[in-house]
Amino acid sequence: MTDLTTTVDTWLRAYVEPDAATRATLIAQVWAPDGELVDPPVTGAGADGIDAVARALQAQFPGHAFRRTSAVDAHHDVARYTWAMLAPDGATALTGTDVVTLADDGRLARVAGFFGDPVPA
């Protein structure tokens, strides 16, 4: 995938995809084989580790979805964007920012998530 916004949006969709086979296909499309997902409570490495994080999130927040709330801002092999996790009724359950490092082929090499807004100085 060469379009970074599509890559990010596909990842956010994969994160909450309930069908295991579809989720695995989406993860393989957008993640480098040795990719690493780092969120405050968990870390997952490789397709199996990233899938395990997605399954854990879905178990804790069934029926939730992600929506990107900013453009994808990128330079060199680094990008960032903000997101909201939406409850089944559409209410915002959580917001945050992801910082992405890209692999040479444009897939996700590392995604580090941050919850909420940055703390003021």
Short mmCIF file of C-alpha atoms in Angstrom, two decimals:
data_model
loop_
_atom_site.label_atom_id
_atom_site.label_comp_id
_atom_site.label_asym_id
_atom_site.label_seq_id
_atom_site.Cartn_x
_atom_site.Cartn_y
_atom_site.Cartn_z
CA MET A 1 0.00 0.00 0.00
CA THR A 2 1.48 3.30 -1.00
CA ASP A 3 -1.19 5.65 0.35
CA LEU A 4 -0.42 6.25 4.02
CA THR A 5 -3.91 7.48 4.90
CA THR A 6 -5.39 4.26 3.49
CA THR A 7 -2.82 2.25 5.45
CA VAL A 8 -3.76 4.00 8.70
CA ASP A 9 -7.49 3.69 8.08
CA THR A 10 -7.10 0.01 7.24
CA TRP A 11 -5.18 -0.53 10.47
CA LEU A 12 -7.87 1.21 12.54
CA ARG A 13 -10.50 -0.98 10.87
CA ALA A 14 -8.42 -4.13 11.47
CA TYR A 15 -8.00 -3.28 15.16
CA VAL A 16 -11.73 -3.78 15.75
CA GLU A 17 -12.52 -6.31 13.00
CA PRO A 18 -14.37 -9.17 14.74
CA ASP A 19 -13.74 -11.79 12.03
CA ALA A 20 -10.34 -13.40 12.73
CA ALA A 21 -9.57 -14.27 9.10
CA THR A 22 -10.47 -10.79 7.83
CA ARG A 23 -8.47 -9.18 10.66
CA ALA A 24 -5.42 -11.33 9.82
CA THR A 25 -5.64 -10.35 6.15
CA LEU A 26 -5.88 -6.64 7.02
CA ILE A 27 -2.97 -6.85 9.47
CA ALA A 28 -0.81 -8.56 6.83
CA GLN A 29 -1.68 -5.83 4.31
CA VAL A 30 -0.62 -2.90 6.46
CA TRP A 31 1.90 -4.22 8.98
CA ALA A 32 5.51 -5.22 8.31
CA PRO A 33 6.14 -8.83 9.41
CA ASP A 34 8.22 -7.68 12.38
CA GLY A 35 5.95 -4.73 13.22
CA GLU A 36 5.36 -3.67 16.80
CA LEU A 37 2.26 -2.12 18.38
CA VAL A 38 2.93 -0.26 21.63
CA ASP A 39 -0.07 1.07 23.57
CA PRO A 40 0.05 2.16 27.21
CA PRO A 41 -1.27 -1.10 28.68
CA VAL A 42 0.03 -3.63 26.10
CA THR A 43 2.59 -4.42 23.43
CA GLY A 44 2.30 -6.79 20.50
CA ALA A 45 5.00 -7.81 18.03
CA GLY A 46 4.56 -9.52 14.70
CA ALA A 47 1.21 -10.41 13.18
CA ASP A 48 0.30 -12.79 16.00
CA GLY A 49 1.17 -10.30 18.74
CA ILE A 50 -0.69 -7.47 17.03
CA ASP A 51 -3.69 -9.74 16.55
CA ALA A 52 -3.58 -10.67 20.26
CA VAL A 53 -3.69 -6.98 21.21
CA ALA A 54 -6.67 -6.45 18.88
CA ARG A 55 -8.50 -9.44 20.41
CA ALA A 56 -7.84 -8.15 23.93
CA LEU A 57 -9.15 -4.69 23.00
CA GLN A 58 -12.28 -6.20 21.48
CA ALA A 59 -12.88 -8.31 24.60
CA GLN A 60 -12.63 -5.22 26.81
CA PHE A 61 -14.58 -2.93 24.46
CA PRO A 62 -17.00 -5.08 22.42
CA GLY A 63 -18.67 -3.36 19.49
CA HIS A 64 -16.44 -0.29 19.60
CA ALA A 65 -14.93 1.31 16.49
CA PHE A 66 -12.06 3.66 15.70
CA ARG A 67 -12.31 6.86 13.68
CA ARG A 68 -9.33 8.92 12.60
CA THR A 69 -9.93 12.51 13.78
CA SER A 70 -7.07 14.28 12.01
CA ALA A 71 -5.21 14.09 8.77
CA VAL A 72 -2.16 11.84 8.70
CA ASP A 73 0.84 14.13 9.19
CA ALA A 74 4.04 12.57 7.86
CA HIS A 75 7.64 13.27 6.99
CA HIS A 76 10.46 10.88 6.15
CA ASP A 77 9.46 7.53 7.69
CA VAL A 78 7.44 8.97 10.59
CA ALA A 79 3.78 9.92 10.84
CA ARG A 80 1.17 10.88 13.40
CA TYR A 81 -2.59 11.16 13.59
CA THR A 82 -5.31 11.46 16.20
CA TRP A 83 -8.20 9.08 16.69
CA ALA A 84 -11.32 8.44 18.72
CA MET A 85 -12.64 5.13 19.92
CA LEU A 86 -16.41 5.15 19.63
CA ALA A 87 -18.84 3.12 21.72
CA PRO A 88 -21.61 1.23 19.92
CA ASP A 89 -23.97 4.18 20.54
CA GLY A 90 -21.49 6.55 18.83
CA ALA A 91 -20.28 8.23 22.03
CA THR A 92 -16.55 8.87 22.31
CA ALA A 93 -15.05 6.39 24.77
CA LEU A 94 -11.39 7.35 24.38
CA THR A 95 -9.20 9.63 22.26
CA GLY A 96 -5.53 9.59 21.50
CA THR A 97 -2.61 10.05 19.17
CA ASP A 98 -0.59 7.42 17.34
CA VAL A 99 3.00 7.97 16.28
CA VAL A 100 4.01 5.70 13.41
CA THR A 101 7.33 4.55 12.03
CA LEU A 102 7.12 3.13 8.52
CA ALA A 103 9.00 0.20 7.04
CA ASP A 104 10.84 0.66 3.73
CA ASP A 105 7.84 -0.75 1.84
CA GLY A 106 5.43 1.77 3.42
CA ARG A 107 3.82 -0.66 5.82
CA LEU A 108 3.65 0.00 9.55
CA ALA A 109 6.86 -0.90 11.37
CA ARG A 110 5.87 0.55 14.76
CA VAL A 111 2.80 2.27 16.13
CA ALA A 112 3.10 3.90 19.55
CA GLY A 113 -0.25 4.99 20.93
CA PHE A 114 -0.93 7.70 23.48
CA PHE A 115 -4.27 8.09 25.24
CA GLY A 116 -5.91 11.49 25.67
CA ASP A 117 -4.40 14.90 25.03
CA PRO A 118 -0.81 15.75 25.98
CA VAL A 119 -0.44 17.04 29.52
CA PRO A 120 0.13 20.83 29.58
CA ALA A 121 3.57 22.01 30.67
#
